[in-house]
mmCIF file of N, CA and C in Angstrom:
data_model
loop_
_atom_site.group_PDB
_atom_site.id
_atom_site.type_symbol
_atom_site.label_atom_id
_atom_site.label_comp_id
_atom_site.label_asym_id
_atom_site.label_seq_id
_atom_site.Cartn_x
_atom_site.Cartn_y
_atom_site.Cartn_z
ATOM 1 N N UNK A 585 -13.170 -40.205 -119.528
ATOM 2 C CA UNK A 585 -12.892 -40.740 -120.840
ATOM 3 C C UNK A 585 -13.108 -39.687 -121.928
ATOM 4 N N UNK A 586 -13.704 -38.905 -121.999
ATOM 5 C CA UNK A 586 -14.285 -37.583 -123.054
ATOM 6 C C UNK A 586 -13.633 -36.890 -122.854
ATOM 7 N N UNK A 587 -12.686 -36.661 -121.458
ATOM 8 C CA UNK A 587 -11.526 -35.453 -121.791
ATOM 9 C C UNK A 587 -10.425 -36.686 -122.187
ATOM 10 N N UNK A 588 -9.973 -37.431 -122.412
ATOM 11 C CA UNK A 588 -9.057 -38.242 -123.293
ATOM 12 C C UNK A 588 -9.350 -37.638 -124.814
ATOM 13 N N UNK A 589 -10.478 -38.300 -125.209
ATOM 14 C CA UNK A 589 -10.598 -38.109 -126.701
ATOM 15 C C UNK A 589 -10.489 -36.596 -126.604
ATOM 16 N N UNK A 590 -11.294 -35.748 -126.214
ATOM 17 C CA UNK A 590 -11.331 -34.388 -126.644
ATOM 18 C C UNK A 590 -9.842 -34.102 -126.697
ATOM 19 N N UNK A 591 -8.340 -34.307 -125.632
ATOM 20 C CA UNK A 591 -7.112 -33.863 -125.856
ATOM 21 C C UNK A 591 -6.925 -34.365 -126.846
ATOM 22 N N UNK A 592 -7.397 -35.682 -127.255
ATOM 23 C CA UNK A 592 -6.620 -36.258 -128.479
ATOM 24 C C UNK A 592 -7.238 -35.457 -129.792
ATOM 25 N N UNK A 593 -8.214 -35.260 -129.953
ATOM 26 C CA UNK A 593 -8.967 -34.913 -131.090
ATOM 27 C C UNK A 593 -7.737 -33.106 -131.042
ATOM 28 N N UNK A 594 -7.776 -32.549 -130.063
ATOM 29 C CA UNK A 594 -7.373 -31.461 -130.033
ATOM 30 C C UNK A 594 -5.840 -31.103 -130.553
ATOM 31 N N UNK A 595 -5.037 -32.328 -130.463
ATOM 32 C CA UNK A 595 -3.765 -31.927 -131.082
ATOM 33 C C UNK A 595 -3.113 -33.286 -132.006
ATOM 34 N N UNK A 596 -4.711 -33.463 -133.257
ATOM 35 C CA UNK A 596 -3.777 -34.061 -134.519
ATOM 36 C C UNK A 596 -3.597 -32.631 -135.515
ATOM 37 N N UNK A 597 -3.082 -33.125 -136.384
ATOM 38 C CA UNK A 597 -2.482 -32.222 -137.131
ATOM 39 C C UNK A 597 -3.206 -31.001 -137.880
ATOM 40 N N UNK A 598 -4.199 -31.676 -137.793
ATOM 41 C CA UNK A 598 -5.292 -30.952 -138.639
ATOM 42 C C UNK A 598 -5.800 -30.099 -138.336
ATOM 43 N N UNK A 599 -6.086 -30.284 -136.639
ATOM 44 C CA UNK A 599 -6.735 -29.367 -136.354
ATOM 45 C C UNK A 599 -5.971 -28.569 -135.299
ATOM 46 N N UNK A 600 -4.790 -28.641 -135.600
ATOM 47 C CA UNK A 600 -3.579 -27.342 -134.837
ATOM 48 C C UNK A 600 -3.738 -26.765 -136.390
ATOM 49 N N UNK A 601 -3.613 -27.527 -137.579
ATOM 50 C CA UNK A 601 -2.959 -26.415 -138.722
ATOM 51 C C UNK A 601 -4.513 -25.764 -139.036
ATOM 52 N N UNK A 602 -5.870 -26.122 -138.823
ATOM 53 C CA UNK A 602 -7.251 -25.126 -138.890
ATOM 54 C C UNK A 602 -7.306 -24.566 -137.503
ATOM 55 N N UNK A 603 -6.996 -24.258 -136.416
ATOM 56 C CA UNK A 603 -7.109 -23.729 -135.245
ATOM 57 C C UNK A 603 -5.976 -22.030 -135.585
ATOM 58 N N UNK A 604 -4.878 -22.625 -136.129
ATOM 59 C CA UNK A 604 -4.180 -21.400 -136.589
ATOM 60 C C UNK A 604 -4.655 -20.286 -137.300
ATOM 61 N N UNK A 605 -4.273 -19.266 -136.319
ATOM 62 C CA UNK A 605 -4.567 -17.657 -136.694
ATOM 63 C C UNK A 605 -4.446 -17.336 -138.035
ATOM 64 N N UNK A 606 -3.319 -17.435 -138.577
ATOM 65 C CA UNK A 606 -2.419 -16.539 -139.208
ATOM 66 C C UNK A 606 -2.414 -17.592 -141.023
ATOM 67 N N UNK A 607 -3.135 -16.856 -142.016
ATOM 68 C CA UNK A 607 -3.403 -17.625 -142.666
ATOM 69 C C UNK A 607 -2.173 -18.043 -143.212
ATOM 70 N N UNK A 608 -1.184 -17.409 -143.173
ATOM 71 C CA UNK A 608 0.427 -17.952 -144.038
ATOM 72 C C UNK A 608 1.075 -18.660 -143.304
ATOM 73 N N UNK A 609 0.954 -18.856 -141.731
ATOM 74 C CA UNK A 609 1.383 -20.136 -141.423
ATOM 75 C C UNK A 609 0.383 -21.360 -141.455
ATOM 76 N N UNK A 610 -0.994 -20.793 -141.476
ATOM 77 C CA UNK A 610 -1.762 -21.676 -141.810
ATOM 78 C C UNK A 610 -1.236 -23.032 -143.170
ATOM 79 N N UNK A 611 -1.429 -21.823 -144.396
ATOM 80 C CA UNK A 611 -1.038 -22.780 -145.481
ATOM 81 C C UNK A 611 0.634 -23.333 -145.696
ATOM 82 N N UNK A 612 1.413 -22.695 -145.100
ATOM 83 C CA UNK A 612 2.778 -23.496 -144.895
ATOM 84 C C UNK A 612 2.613 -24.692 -144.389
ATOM 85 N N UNK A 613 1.878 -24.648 -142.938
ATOM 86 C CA UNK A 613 1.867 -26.083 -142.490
ATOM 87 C C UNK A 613 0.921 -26.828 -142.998
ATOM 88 N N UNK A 614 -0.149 -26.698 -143.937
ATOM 89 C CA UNK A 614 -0.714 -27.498 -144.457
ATOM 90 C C UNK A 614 -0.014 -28.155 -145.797
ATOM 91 N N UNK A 615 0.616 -27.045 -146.229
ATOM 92 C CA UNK A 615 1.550 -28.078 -147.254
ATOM 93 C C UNK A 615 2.390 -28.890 -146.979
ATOM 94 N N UNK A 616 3.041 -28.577 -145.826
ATOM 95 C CA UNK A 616 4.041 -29.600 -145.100
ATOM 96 C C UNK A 616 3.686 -30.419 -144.728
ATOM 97 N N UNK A 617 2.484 -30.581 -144.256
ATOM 98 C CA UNK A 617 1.847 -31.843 -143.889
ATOM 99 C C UNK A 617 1.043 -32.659 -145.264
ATOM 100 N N UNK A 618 0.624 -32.081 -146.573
ATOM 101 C CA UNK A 618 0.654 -32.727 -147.547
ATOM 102 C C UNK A 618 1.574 -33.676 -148.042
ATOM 103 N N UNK A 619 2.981 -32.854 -147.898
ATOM 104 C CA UNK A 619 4.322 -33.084 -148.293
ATOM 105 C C UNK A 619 4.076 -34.726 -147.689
ATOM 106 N N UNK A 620 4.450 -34.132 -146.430
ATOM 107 C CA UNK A 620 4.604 -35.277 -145.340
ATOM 108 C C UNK A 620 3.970 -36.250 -146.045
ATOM 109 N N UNK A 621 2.436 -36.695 -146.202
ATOM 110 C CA UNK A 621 1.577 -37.639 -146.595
ATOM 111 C C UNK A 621 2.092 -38.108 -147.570
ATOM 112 N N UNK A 622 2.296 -37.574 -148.488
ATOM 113 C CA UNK A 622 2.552 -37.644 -150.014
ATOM 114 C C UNK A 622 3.957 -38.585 -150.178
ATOM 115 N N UNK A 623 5.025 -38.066 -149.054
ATOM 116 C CA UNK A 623 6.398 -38.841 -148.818
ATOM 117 C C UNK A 623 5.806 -40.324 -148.338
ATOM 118 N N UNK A 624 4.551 -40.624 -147.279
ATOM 119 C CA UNK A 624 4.706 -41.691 -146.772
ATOM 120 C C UNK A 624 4.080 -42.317 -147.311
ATOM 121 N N UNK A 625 3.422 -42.207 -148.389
ATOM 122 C CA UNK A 625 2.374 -42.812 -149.263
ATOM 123 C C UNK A 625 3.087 -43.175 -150.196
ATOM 124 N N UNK A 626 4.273 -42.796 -150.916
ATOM 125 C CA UNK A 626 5.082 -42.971 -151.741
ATOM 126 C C UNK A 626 5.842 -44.212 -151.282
ATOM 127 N N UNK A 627 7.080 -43.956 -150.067
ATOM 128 C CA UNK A 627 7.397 -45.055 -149.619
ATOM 129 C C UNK A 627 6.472 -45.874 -149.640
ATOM 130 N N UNK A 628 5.802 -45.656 -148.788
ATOM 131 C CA UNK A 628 4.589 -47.239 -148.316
ATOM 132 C C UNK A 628 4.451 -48.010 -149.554
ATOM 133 N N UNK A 629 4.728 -47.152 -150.589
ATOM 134 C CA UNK A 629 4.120 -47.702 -152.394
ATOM 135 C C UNK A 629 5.131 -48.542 -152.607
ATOM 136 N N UNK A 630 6.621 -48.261 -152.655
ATOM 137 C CA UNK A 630 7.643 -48.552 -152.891
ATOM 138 C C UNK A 630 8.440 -49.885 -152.292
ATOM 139 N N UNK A 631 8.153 -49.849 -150.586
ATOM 140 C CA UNK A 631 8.352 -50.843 -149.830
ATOM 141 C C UNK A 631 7.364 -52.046 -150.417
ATOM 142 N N UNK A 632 6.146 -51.897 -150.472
ATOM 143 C CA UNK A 632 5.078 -52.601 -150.914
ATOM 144 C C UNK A 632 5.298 -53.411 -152.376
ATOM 145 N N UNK A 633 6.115 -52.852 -153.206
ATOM 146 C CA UNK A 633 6.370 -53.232 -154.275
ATOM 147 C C UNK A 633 7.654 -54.379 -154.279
ATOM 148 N N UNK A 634 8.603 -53.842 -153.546
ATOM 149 C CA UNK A 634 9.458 -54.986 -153.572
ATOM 150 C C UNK A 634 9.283 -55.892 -152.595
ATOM 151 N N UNK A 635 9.165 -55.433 -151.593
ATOM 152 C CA UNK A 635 8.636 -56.832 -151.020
ATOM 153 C C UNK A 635 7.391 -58.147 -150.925
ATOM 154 N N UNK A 636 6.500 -57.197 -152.121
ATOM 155 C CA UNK A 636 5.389 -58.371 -152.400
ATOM 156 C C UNK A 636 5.938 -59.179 -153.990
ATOM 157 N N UNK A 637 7.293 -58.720 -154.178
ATOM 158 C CA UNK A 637 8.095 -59.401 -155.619
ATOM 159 C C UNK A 637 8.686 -60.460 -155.040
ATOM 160 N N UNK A 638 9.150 -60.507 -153.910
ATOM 161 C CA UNK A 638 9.856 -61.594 -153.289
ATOM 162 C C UNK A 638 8.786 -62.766 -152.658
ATOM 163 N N UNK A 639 7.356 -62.104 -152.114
ATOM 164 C CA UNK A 639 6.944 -63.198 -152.259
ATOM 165 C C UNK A 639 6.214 -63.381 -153.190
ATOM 166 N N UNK A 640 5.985 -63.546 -154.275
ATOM 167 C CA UNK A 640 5.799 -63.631 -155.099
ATOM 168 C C UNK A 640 6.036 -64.377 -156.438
ATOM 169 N N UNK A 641 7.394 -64.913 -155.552
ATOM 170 C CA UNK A 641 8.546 -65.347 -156.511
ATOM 171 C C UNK A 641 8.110 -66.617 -157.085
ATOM 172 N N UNK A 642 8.263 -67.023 -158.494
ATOM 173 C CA UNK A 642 7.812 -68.181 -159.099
ATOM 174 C C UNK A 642 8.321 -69.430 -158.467
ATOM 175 N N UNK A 643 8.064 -70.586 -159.060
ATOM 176 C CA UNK A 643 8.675 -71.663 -158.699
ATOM 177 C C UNK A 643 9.893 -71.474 -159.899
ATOM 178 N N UNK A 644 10.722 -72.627 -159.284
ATOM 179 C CA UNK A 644 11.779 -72.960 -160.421
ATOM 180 C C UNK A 644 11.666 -74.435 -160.408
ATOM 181 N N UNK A 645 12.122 -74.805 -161.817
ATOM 182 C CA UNK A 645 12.359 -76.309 -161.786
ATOM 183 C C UNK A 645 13.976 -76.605 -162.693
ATOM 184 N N UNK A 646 14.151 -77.412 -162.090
ATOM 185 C CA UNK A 646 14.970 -78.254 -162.803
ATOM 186 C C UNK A 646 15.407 -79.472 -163.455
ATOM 187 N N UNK A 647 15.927 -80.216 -164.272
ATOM 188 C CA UNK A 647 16.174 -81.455 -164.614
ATOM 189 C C UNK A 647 16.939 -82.349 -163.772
ATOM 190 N N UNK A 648 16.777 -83.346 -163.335
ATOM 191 C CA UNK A 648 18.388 -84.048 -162.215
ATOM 192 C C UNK A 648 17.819 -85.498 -162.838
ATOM 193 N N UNK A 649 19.235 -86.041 -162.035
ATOM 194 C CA UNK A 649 19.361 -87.621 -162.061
ATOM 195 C C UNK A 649 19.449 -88.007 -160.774
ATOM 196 N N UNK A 650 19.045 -88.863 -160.135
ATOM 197 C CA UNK A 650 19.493 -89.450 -159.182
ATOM 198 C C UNK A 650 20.288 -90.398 -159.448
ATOM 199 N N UNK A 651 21.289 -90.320 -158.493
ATOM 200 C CA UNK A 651 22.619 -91.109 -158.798
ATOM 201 C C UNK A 651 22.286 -92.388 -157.999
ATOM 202 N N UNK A 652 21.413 -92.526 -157.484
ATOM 203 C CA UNK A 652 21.303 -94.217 -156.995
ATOM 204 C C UNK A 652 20.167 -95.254 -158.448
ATOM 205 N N UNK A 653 19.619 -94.638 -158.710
ATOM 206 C CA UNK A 653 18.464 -95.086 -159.663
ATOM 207 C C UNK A 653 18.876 -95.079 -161.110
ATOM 208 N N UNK A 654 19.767 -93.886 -161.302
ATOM 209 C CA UNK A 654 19.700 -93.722 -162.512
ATOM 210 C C UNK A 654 19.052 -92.901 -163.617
ATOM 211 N N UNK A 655 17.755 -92.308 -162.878
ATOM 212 C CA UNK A 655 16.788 -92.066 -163.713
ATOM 213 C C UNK A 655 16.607 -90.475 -163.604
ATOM 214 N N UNK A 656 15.762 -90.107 -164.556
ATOM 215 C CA UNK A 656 15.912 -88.494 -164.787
ATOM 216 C C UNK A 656 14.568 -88.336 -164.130
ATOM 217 N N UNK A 657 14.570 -87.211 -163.625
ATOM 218 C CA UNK A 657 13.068 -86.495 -163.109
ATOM 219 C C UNK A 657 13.615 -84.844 -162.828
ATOM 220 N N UNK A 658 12.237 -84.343 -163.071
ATOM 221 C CA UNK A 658 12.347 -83.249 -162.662
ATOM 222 C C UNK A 658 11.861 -82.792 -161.228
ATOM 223 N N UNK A 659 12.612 -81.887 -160.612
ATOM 224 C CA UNK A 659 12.789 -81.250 -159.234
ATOM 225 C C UNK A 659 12.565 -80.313 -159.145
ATOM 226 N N UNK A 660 11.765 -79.444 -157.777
ATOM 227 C CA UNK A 660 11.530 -78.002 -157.550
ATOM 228 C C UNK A 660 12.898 -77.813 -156.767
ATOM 229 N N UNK A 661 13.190 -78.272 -156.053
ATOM 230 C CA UNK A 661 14.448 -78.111 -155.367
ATOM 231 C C UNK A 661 16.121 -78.024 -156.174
ATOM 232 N N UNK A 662 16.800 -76.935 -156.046
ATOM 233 C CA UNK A 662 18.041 -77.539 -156.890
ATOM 234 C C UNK A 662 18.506 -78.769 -156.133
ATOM 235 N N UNK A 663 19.326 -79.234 -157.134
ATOM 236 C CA UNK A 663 20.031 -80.562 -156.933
ATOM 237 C C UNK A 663 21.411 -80.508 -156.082
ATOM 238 N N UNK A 664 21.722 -81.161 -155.131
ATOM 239 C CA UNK A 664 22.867 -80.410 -154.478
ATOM 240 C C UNK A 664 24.272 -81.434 -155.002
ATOM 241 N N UNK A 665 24.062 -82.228 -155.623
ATOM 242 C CA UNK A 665 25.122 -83.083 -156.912
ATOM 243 C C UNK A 665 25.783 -84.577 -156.422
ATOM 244 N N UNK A 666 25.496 -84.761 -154.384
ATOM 245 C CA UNK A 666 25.501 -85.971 -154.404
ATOM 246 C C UNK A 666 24.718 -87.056 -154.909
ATOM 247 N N UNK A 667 23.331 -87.237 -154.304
ATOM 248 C CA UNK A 667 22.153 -87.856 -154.328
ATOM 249 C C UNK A 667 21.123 -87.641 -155.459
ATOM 250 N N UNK A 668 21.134 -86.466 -155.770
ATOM 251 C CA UNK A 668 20.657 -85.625 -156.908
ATOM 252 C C UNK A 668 21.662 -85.041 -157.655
ATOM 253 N N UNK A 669 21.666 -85.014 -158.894
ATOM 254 C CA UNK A 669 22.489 -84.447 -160.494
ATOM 255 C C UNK A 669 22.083 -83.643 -160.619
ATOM 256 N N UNK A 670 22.786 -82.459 -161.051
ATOM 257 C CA UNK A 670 21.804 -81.159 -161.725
ATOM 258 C C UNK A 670 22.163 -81.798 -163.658
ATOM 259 N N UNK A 671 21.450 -81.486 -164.068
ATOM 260 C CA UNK A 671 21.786 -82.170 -165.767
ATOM 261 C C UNK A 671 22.497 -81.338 -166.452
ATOM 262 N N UNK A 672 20.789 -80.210 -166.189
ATOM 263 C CA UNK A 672 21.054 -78.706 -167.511
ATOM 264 C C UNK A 672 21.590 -77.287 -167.015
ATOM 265 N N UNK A 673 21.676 -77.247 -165.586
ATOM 266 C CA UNK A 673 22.299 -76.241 -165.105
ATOM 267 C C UNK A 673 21.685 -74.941 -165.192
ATOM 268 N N UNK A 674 20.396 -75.293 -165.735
ATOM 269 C CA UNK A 674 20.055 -74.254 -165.703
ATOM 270 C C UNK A 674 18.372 -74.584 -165.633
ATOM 271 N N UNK A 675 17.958 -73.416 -164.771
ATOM 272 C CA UNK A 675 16.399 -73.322 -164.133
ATOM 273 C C UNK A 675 15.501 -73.280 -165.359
ATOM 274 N N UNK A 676 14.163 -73.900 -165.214
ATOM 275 C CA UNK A 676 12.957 -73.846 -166.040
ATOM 276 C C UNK A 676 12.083 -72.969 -164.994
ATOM 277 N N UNK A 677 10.940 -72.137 -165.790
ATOM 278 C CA UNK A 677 9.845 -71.393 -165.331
ATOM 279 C C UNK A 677 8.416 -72.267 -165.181
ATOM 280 N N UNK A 678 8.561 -73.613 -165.546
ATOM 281 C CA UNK A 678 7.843 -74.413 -165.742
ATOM 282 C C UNK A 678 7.889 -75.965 -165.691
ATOM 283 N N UNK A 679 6.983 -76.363 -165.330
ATOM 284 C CA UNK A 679 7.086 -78.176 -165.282
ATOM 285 C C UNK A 679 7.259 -78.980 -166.783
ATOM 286 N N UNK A 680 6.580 -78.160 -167.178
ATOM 287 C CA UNK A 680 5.875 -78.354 -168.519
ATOM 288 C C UNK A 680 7.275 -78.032 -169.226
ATOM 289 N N UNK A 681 7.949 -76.666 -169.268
ATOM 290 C CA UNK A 681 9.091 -76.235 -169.660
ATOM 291 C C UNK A 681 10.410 -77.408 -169.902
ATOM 292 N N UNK A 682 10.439 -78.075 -168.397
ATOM 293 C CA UNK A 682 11.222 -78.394 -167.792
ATOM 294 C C UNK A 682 11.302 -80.330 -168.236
ATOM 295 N N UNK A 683 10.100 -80.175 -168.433
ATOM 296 C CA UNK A 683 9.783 -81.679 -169.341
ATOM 297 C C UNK A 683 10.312 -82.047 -170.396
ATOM 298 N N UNK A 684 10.085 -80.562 -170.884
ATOM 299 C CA UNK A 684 10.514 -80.639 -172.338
ATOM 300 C C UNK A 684 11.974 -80.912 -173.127
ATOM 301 N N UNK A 685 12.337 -80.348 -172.188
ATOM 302 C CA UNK A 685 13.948 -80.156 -171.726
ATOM 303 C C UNK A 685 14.452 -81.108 -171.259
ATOM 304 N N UNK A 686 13.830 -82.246 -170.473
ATOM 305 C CA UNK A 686 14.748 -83.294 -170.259
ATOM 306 C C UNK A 686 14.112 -84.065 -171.254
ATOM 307 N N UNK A 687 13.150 -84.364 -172.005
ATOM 308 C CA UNK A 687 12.590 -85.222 -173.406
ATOM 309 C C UNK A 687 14.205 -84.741 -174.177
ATOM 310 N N UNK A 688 14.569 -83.978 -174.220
ATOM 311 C CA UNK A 688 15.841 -83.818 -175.424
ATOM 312 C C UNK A 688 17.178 -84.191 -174.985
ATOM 313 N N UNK A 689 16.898 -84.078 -173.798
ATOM 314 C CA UNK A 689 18.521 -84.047 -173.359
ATOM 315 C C UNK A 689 18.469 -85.903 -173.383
ATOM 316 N N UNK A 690 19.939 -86.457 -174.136
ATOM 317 C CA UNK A 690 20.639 -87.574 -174.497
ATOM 318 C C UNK A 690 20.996 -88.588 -173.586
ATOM 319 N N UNK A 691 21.525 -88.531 -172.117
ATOM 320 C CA UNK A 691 21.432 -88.768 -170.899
ATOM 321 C C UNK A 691 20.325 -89.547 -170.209
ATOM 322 N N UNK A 692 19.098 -88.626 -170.370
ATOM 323 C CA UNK A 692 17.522 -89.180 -170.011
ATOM 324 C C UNK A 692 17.080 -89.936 -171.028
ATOM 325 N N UNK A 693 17.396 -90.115 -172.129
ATOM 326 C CA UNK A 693 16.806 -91.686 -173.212
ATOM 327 C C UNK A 693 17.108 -92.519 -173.283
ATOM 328 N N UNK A 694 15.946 -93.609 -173.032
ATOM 329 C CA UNK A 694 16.502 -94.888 -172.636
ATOM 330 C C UNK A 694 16.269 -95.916 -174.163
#
């Protein structure tokens, strides 16, 4: 098991580019291997960013009617226009928003 680790310890990067003779290939490959880091640390940043936006993603709400009842309520789900009405056609960022918005709309007052 100790000659496992010892091969392994023996050829990461680090210590092929400090085992090297020759100090100018020394520091070439140490910058290249900065480089390297620096590229995957970047991506990793980048991937990380958009894909924690997606989940991330707010709710939406909307205004509908149900067409059997009659009556207005608001929905997280869009309305797909049989069973459910879409009213305002357009998404709220909020319940509260979205309240407000069907209090005005002419349709929902009884």
């Amino acid at each position: 098991m100790a000659d496992i680790s010892r091969f392994a310890r023996r050829w990461t990067i680090r210590t092929f580019i400090n085992g090297t003779e020759d100090e100018t290939v020394r520091s070439v490959l140490n910058k290249g291997a900065n480089e390297m880091i620096r590229k995957i640390a970047i991506a990793t940043a980048l991937i990380s960013q958009f894909t924690m936006s997606a989940f991330g993603a707010t709710e939406q709400w909307w205004v509908a009617k149900d067409a059997v009842s009659k009556q207005c309520e608001v929905v997280t789900k869009k309305p797909d226009g049989t069973l459910v009405i879409d009213l305002a056609k357009t998404t709220y960022k909020s319940e509260a928003e979205a309240n407000a918005a069907m209090k005005k709309m002419p349709r929902c007052k009884k």
